[in-house]
CSV table of C-alpha atoms and ligand atoms in Angstrom, one decimal:
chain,number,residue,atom,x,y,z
A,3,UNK,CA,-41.2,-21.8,-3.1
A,4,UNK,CA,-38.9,-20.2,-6.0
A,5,UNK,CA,-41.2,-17.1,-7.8
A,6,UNK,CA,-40.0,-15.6,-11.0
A,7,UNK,CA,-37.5,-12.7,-10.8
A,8,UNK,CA,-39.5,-9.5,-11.0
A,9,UNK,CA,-37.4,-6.8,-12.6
A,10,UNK,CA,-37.8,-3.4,-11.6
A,11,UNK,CA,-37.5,-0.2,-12.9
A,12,UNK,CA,-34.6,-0.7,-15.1
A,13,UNK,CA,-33.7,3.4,-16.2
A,14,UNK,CA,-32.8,4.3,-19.8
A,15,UNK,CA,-29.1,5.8,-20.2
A,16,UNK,CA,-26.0,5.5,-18.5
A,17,UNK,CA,-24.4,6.1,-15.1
A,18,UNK,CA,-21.0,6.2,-13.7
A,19,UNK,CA,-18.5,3.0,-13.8
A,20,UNK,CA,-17.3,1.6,-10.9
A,21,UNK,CA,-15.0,4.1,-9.5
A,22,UNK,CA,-12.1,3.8,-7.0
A,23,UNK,CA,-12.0,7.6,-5.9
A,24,UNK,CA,-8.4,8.8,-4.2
A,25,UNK,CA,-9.0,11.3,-1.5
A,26,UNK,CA,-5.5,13.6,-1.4
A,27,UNK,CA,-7.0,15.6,1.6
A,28,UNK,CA,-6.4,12.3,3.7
A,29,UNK,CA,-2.7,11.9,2.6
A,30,UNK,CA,-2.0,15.4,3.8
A,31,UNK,CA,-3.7,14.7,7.0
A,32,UNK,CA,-1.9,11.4,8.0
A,33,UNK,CA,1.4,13.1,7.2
A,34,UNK,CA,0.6,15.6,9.6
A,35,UNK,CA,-0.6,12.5,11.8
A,36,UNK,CA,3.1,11.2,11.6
A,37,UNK,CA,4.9,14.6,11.8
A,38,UNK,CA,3.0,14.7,14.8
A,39,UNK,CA,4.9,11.6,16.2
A,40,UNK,CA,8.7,12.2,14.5
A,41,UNK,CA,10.7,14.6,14.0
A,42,UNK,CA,13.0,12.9,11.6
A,43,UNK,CA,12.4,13.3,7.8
A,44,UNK,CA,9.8,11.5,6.6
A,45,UNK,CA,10.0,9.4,3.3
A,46,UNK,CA,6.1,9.1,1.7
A,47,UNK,CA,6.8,4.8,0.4
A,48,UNK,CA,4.5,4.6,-3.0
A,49,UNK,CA,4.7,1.0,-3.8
A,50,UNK,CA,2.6,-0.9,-5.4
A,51,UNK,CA,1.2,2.3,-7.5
A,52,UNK,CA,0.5,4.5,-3.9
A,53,UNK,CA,-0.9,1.2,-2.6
A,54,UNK,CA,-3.6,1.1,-5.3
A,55,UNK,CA,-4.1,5.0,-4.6
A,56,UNK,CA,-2.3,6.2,-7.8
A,57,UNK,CA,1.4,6.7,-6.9
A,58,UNK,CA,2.0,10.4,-8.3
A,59,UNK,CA,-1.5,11.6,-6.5
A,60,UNK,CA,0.1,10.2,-3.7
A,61,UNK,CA,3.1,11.3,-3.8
A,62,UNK,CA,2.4,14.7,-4.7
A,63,UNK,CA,0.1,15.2,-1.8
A,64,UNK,CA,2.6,13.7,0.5
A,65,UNK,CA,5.2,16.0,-0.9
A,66,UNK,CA,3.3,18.7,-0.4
A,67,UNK,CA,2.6,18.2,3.6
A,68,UNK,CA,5.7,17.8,4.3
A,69,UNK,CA,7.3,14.2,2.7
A,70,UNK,CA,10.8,14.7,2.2
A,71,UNK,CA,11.5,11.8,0.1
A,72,UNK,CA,9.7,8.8,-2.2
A,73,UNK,CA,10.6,5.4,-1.9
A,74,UNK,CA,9.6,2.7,-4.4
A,75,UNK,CA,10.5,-1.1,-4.9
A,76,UNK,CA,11.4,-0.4,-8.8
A,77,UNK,CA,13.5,2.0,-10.7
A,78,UNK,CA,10.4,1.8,-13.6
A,79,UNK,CA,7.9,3.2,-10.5
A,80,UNK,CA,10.8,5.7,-9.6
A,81,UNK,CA,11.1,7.0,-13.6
A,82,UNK,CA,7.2,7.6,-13.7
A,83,UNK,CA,7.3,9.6,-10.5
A,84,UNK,CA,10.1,11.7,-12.5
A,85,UNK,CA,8.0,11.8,-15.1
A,86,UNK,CA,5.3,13.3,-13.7
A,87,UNK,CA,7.3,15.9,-12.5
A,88,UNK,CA,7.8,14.7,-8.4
A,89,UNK,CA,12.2,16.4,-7.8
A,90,UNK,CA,12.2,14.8,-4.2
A,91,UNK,CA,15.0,12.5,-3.9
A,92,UNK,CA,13.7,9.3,-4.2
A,93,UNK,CA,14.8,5.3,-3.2
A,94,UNK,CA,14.2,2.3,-4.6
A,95,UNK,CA,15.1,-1.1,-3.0
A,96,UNK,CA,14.3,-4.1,-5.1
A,97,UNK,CA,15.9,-4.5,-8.5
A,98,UNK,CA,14.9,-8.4,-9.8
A,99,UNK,CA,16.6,-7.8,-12.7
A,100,UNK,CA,20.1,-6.2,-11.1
A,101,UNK,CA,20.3,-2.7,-10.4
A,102,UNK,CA,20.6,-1.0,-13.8
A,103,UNK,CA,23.7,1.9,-12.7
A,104,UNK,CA,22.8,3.8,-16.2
A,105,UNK,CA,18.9,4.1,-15.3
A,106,UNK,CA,19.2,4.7,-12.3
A,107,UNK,CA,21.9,8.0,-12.2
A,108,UNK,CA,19.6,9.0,-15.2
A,109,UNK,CA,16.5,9.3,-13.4
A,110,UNK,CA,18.8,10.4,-10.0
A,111,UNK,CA,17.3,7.9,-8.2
A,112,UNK,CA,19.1,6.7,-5.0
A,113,UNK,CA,19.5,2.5,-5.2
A,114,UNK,CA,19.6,0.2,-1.9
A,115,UNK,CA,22.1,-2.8,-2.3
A,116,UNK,CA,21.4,-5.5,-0.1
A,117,UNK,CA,24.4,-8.0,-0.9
A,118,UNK,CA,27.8,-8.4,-1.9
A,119,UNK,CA,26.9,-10.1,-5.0
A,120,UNK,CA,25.0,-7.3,-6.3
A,121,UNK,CA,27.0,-4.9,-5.6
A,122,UNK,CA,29.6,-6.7,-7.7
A,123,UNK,CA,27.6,-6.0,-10.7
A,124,UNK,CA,26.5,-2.3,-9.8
A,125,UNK,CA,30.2,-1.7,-10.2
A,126,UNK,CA,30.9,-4.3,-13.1
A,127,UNK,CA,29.1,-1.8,-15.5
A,128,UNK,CA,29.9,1.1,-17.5
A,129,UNK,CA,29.5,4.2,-15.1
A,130,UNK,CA,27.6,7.3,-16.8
A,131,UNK,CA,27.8,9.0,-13.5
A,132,UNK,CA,28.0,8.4,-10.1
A,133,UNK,CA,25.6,6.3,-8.5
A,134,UNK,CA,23.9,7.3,-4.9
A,135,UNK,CA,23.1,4.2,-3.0
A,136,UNK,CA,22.1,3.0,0.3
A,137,UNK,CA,23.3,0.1,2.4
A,138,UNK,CA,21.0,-2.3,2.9
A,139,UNK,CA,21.6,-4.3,6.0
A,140,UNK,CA,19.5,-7.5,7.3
A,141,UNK,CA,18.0,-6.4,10.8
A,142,UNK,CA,15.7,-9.5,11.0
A,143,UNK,CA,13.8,-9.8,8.1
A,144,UNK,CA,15.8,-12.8,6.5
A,145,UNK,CA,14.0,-11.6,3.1
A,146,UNK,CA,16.3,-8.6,1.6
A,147,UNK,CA,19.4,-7.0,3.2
A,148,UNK,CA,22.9,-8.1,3.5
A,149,UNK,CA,23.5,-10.5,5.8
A,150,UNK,CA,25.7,-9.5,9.1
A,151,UNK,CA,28.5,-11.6,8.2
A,152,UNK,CA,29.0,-9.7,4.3
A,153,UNK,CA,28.8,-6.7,5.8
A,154,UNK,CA,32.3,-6.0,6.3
A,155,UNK,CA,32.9,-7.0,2.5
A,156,UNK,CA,29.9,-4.6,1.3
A,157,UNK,CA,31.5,-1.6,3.3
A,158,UNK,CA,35.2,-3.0,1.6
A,159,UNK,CA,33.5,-2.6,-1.8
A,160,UNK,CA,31.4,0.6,-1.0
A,161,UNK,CA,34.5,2.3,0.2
A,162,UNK,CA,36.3,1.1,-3.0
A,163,UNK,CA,33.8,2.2,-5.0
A,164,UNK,CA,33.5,5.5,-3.7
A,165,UNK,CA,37.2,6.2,-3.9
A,166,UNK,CA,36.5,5.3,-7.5
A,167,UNK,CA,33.4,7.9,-7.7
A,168,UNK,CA,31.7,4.8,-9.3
A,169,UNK,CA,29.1,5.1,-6.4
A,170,UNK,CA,28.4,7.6,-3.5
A,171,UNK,CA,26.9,6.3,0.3
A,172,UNK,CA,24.4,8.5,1.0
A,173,UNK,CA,21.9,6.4,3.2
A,174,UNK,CA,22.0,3.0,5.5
A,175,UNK,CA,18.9,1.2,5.3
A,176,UNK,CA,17.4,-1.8,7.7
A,177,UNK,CA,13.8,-2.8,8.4
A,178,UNK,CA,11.8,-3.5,11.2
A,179,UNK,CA,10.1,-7.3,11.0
A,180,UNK,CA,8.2,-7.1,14.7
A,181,UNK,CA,6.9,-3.8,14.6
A,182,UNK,CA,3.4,-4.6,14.1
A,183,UNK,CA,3.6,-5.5,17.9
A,184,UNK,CA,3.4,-2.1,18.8
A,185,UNK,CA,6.3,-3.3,21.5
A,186,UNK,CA,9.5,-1.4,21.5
A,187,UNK,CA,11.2,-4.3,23.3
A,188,UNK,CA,10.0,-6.4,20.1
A,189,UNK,CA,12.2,-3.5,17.8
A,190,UNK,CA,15.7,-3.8,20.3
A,191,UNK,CA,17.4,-6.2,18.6
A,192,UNK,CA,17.2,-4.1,15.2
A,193,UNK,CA,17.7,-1.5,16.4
A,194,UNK,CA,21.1,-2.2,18.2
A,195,UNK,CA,21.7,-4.1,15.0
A,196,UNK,CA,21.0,-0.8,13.3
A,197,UNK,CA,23.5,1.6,15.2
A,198,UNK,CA,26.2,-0.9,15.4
A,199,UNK,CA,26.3,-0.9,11.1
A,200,UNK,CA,26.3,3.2,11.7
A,201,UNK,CA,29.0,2.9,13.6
A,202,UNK,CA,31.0,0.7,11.7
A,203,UNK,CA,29.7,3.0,8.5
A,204,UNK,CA,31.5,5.7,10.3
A,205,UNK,CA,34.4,4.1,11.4
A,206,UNK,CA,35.1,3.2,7.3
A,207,UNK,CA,34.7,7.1,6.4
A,208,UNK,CA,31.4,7.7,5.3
A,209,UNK,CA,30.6,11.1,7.5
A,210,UNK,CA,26.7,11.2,8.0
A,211,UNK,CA,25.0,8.9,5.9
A,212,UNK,CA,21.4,9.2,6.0
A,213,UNK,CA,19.9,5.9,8.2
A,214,UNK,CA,16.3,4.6,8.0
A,215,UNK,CA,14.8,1.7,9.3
A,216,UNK,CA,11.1,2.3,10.4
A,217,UNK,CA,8.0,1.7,8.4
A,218,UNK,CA,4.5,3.0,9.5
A,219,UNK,CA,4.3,0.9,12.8
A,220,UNK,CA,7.6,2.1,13.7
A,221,UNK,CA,7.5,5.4,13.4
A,222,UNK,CA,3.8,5.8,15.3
A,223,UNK,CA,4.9,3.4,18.1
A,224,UNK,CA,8.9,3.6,18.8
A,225,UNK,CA,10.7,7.0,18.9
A,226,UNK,CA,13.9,4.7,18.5
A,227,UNK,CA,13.7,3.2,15.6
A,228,UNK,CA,13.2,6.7,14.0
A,229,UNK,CA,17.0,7.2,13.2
A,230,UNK,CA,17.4,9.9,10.7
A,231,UNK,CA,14.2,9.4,8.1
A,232,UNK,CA,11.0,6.8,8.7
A,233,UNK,CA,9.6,5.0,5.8
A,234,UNK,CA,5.7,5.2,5.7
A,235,UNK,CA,3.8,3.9,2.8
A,236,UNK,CA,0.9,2.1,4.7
A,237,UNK,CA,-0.1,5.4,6.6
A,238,UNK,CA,-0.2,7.9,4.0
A,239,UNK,CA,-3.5,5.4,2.6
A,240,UNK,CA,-5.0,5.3,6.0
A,241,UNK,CA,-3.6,1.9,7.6
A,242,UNK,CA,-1.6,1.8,10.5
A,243,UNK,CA,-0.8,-2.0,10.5
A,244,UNK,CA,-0.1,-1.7,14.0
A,245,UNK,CA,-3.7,-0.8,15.3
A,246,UNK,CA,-2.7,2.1,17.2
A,247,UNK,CA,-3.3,5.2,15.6
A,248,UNK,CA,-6.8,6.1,13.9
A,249,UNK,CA,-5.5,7.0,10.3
A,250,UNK,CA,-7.9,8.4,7.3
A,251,UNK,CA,-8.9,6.3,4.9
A,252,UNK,CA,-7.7,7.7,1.7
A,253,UNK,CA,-9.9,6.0,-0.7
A,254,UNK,CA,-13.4,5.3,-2.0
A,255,UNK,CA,-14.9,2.7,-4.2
A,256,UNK,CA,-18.3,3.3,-6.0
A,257,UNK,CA,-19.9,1.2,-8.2
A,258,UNK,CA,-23.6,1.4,-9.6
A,259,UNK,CA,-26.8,-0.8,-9.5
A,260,UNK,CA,-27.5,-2.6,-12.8
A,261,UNK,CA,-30.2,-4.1,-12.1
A,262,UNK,CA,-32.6,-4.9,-9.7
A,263,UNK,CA,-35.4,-7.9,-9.0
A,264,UNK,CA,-37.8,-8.8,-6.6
A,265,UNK,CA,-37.8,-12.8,-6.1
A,266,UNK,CA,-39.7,-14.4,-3.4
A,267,UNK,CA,-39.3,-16.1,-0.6
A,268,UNK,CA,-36.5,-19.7,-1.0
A,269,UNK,CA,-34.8,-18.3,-3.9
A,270,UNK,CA,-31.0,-19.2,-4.4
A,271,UNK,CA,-28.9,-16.4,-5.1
A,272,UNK,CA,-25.8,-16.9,-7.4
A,273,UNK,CA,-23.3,-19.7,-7.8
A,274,UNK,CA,-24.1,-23.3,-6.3
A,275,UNK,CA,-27.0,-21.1,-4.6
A,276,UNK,CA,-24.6,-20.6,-2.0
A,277,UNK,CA,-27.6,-18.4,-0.5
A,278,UNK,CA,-31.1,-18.9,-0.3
A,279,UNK,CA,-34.0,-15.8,-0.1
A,280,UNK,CA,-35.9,-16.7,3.7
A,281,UNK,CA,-38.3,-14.2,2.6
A,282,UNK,CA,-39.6,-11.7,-0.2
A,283,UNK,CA,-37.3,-9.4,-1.3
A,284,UNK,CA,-35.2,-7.0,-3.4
A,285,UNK,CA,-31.9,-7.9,-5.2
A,286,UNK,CA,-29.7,-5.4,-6.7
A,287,UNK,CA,-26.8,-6.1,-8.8
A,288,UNK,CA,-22.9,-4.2,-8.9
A,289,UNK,CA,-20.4,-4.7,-11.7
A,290,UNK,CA,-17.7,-5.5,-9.2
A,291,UNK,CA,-16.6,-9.1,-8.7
A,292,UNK,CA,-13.3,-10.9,-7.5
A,293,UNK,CA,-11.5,-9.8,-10.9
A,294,UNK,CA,-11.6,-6.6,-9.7
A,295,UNK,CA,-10.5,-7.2,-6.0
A,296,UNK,CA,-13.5,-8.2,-3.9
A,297,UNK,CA,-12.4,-11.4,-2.0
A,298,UNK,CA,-14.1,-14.7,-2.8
A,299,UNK,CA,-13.6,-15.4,0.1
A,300,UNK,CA,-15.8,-13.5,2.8
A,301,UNK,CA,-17.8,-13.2,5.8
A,302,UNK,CA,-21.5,-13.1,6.0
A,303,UNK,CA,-21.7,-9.9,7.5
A,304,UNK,CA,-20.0,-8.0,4.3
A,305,UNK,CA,-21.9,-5.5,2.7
A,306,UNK,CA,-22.1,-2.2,1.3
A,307,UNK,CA,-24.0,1.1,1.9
A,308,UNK,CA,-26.9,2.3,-0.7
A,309,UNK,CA,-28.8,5.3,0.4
A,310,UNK,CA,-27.5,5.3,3.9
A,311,UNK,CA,-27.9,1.6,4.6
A,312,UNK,CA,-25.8,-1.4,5.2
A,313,UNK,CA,-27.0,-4.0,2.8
A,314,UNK,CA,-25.2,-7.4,3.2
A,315,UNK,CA,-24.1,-9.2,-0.2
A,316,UNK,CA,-25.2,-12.2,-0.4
A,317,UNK,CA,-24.3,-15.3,-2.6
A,318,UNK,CA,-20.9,-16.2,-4.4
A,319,UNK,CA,-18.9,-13.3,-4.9
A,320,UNK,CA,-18.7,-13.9,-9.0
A,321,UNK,CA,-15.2,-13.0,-11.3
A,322,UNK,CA,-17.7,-9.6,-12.0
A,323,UNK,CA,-20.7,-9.2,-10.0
A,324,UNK,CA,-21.9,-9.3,-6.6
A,325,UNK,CA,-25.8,-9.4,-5.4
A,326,UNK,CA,-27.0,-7.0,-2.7
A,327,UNK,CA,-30.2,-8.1,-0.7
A,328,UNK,CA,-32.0,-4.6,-0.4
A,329,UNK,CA,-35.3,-6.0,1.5
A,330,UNK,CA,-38.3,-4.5,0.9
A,331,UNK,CA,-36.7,-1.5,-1.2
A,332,UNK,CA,-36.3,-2.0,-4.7
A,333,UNK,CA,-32.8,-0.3,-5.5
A,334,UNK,CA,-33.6,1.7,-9.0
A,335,UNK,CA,-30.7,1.0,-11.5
A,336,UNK,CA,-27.9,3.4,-11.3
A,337,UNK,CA,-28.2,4.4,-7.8
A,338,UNK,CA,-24.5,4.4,-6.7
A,339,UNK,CA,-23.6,1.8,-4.3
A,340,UNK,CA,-19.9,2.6,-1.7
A,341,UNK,CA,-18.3,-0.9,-1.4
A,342,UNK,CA,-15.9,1.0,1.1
A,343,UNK,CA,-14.9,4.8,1.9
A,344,UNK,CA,-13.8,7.1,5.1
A,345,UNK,CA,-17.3,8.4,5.8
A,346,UNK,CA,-18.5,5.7,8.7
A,347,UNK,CA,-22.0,5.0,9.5
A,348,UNK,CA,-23.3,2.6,7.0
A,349,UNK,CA,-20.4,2.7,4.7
A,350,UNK,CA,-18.2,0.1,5.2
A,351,UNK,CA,-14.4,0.7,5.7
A,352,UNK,CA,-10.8,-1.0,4.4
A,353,UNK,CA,-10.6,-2.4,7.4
A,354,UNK,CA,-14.2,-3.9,7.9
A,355,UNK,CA,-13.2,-5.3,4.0
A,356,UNK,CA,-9.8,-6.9,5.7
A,357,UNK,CA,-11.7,-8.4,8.6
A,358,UNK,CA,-15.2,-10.1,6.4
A,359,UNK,CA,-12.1,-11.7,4.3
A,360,UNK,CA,-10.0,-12.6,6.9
A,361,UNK,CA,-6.7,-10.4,5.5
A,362,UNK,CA,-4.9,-7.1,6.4
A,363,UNK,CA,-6.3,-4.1,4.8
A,364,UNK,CA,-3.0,-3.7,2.5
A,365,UNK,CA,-4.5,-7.0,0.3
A,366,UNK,CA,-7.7,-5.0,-0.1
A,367,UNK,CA,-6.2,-1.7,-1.5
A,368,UNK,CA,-4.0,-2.5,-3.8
A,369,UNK,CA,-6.0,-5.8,-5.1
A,370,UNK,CA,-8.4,-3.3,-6.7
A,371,UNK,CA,-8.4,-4.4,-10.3
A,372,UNK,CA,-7.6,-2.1,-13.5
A,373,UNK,CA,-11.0,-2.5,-14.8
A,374,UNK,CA,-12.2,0.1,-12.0
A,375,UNK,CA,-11.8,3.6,-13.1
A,376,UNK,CA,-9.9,5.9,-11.1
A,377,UNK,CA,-10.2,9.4,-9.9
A,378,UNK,CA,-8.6,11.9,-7.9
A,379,UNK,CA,-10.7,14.9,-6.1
B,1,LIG,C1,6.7,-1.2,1.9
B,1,LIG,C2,7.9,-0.8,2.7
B,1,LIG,C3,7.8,0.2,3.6
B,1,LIG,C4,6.5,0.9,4.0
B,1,LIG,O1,5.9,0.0,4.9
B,1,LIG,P1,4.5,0.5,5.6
B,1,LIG,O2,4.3,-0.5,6.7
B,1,LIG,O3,3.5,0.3,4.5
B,1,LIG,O4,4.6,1.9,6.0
B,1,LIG,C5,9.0,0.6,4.2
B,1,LIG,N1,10.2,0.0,4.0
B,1,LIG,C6,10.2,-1.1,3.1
B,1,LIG,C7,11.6,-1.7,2.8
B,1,LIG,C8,9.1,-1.5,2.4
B,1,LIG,O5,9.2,-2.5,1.5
């Protein structure tokens, strides 16, 4: 039988917001754990703002162990690194809109150029200055690159271009699409593909570009695709998308209780009362729902930790709440719940996140929505 919702102990006042909390000690730790496996220069990859971590904490952190360069997808994320003061040479490689020449020697951000066409309209506009830019082969990933057979013309046209001091060659770029498999043999053909566009690089007169084609799985599982800088954005934040390497998670989300009830035993919990009470218990409430990034979609066996407990959820995750079955313990409003966090034990991780929703860890981190306040410690 259904009983009335008993609320408890509602407190007076106000507690912290749900809180996505970035931990910079654990950026500077899994640099270290990737200077530990390369030699070559590392560039700290802050997509995405940092991969929901905040892209200048980020990228300062990573600067500071030891990051050589920044790489972003858009000239806008480059400028704001700028902004905030970050002088590491920095990359960006996806320009929807074209690559804007004037914006981009501005801000003395380096530009990748993936195709013939596009490099057409780099040099079709007014030069302020010369632009630095990488070639941007396709090693496999039939996504972004320049395909094998325009290579020739791309080199024909960077060569031009340089003569012209319109643009300058200072990197060749490729990436890696098998390297999640942790299996070097899986990386061979990209890599050959790799060193024969150096050589031919070379053989058209550009002395020692700079060549990069690993990502995080890359560089902590195959020495050869190293070349002469790896690109790591995943394991700065703590994911190593190959599943070798323990990395540290880098961030922490908080939220607090609103409100608590005790409801007896057959009560339905939520939306379509997905779930049903098979006893007497305690309910606690977060402000957290799928508008701000907790899957729909999950598992059971999701929960979160309150006072050093797992505590499943239970019910439809809703667009801004989810319900926590405490048992017997009535939660008292404004206790702080961790939805995930680097401390083990009963506190749930990225990864347990990825695997109740049936997605890679990546999804989870940067689907954090902007509602969630943010902090760096
Ligand atoms: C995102 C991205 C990276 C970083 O990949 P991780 O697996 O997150 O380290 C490297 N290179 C390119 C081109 C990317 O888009």
């Amino acid at each position: 039988m259904n009983s009335a919702p008993v609320a408890v102990r509602r407190r007076s006042g106000t507690f912290p917001p749900p809180t996505l909390e970035t931990l910079p000690v654990a950026v500077t730790a899994n640099v270290a754990r990737v200077r530990a496996r390369t030699r070559s220069t590392i560039m700290a990859v802050v997509k995405a703002d940092g991969y929901g971590h905040g892209a200048v904490a980020v990228a300062r952190a990573a600067v500071a162990a030891g990051a050589g360069w920044l790489g972003t997808t858009s000239l806008a994320e480059a400028a704001a690194l700028r902004a905030a003061g970050l002088a590491a040479p920095i990359l960006t490689w996806l320009h929807p809109s074209g690559i804007d020449a004037e914006a981009a020697a501005k801000a003395k951000v380096d530009v990748a150029v993936g195709s013939v066409d596009e490099f057409g309209a780099l040099l079709a506009q007014a030069a302020p200055a010369t632009v630095r830019i990488h070639l941007h082969l396709d090693t496999g990933m039939s996504r972004g690159g320049c395909p094998r057979e325009q290579w020739d013309d791309l080199l024909r046209l960077a060569r031009d271009g340089q003569r012209a001091r319109r643009v300058r060659v200072t990197g060749v770029m490729g990436h890696l699409p098998l390297a999640d498999r942790a299996d070097p043999a899986a990386n061979a053909a990209a890599v050959a593909a790799m060193r024969e566009a150096l050589r031919e690089v070379r053989a058209a007169g550009f002395r020692s570009p700079l060549a990069h084609l690993a990502a995080t799985s890359g560089t902590l599982t195959d020495p050869a695709t190293h070349f002469g800088m790896v690109r790591v954005g995943a394991g700065l934040v703590g994911i190593d998308p190959s599943g070798s390497v323990a990395m540290h998670g880098a961030s922490r989300l908080t939220a607090p209780v609103v409100h608590t009830a005790r409801v007896g035993a057959g009560t339905p919990v939520g939306y379509d009362g997905a779930y049903v009470t098979d006893r007497a218990t305690h309910l606690s409430v977060l402000p957290l729902g799928y508008a701000d990034g907790i899957p729909r979609e999950l598992s059971p066996r999701a929960g979160v930790e309150i006072r050093g407990r797992r505590l499943p959820v239970v019910g439809r995750v809703s667009m801004d709440q989810i319900v926590i079955d405490t048992g017997a313990v009535p939660v008292p409003v404004g206790t702080s719940a961790t939805v995930f966090g680097p401390d083990g034990g009963a506190t749930p991780s990225v990864h347990d996140w990825a695997r109740w929703a049936g997605t890679i860890p990546h999804t989870i981190v940067t689907g954090i929505g902007p509602r969630v306040k943010r902090s760096t410690t």
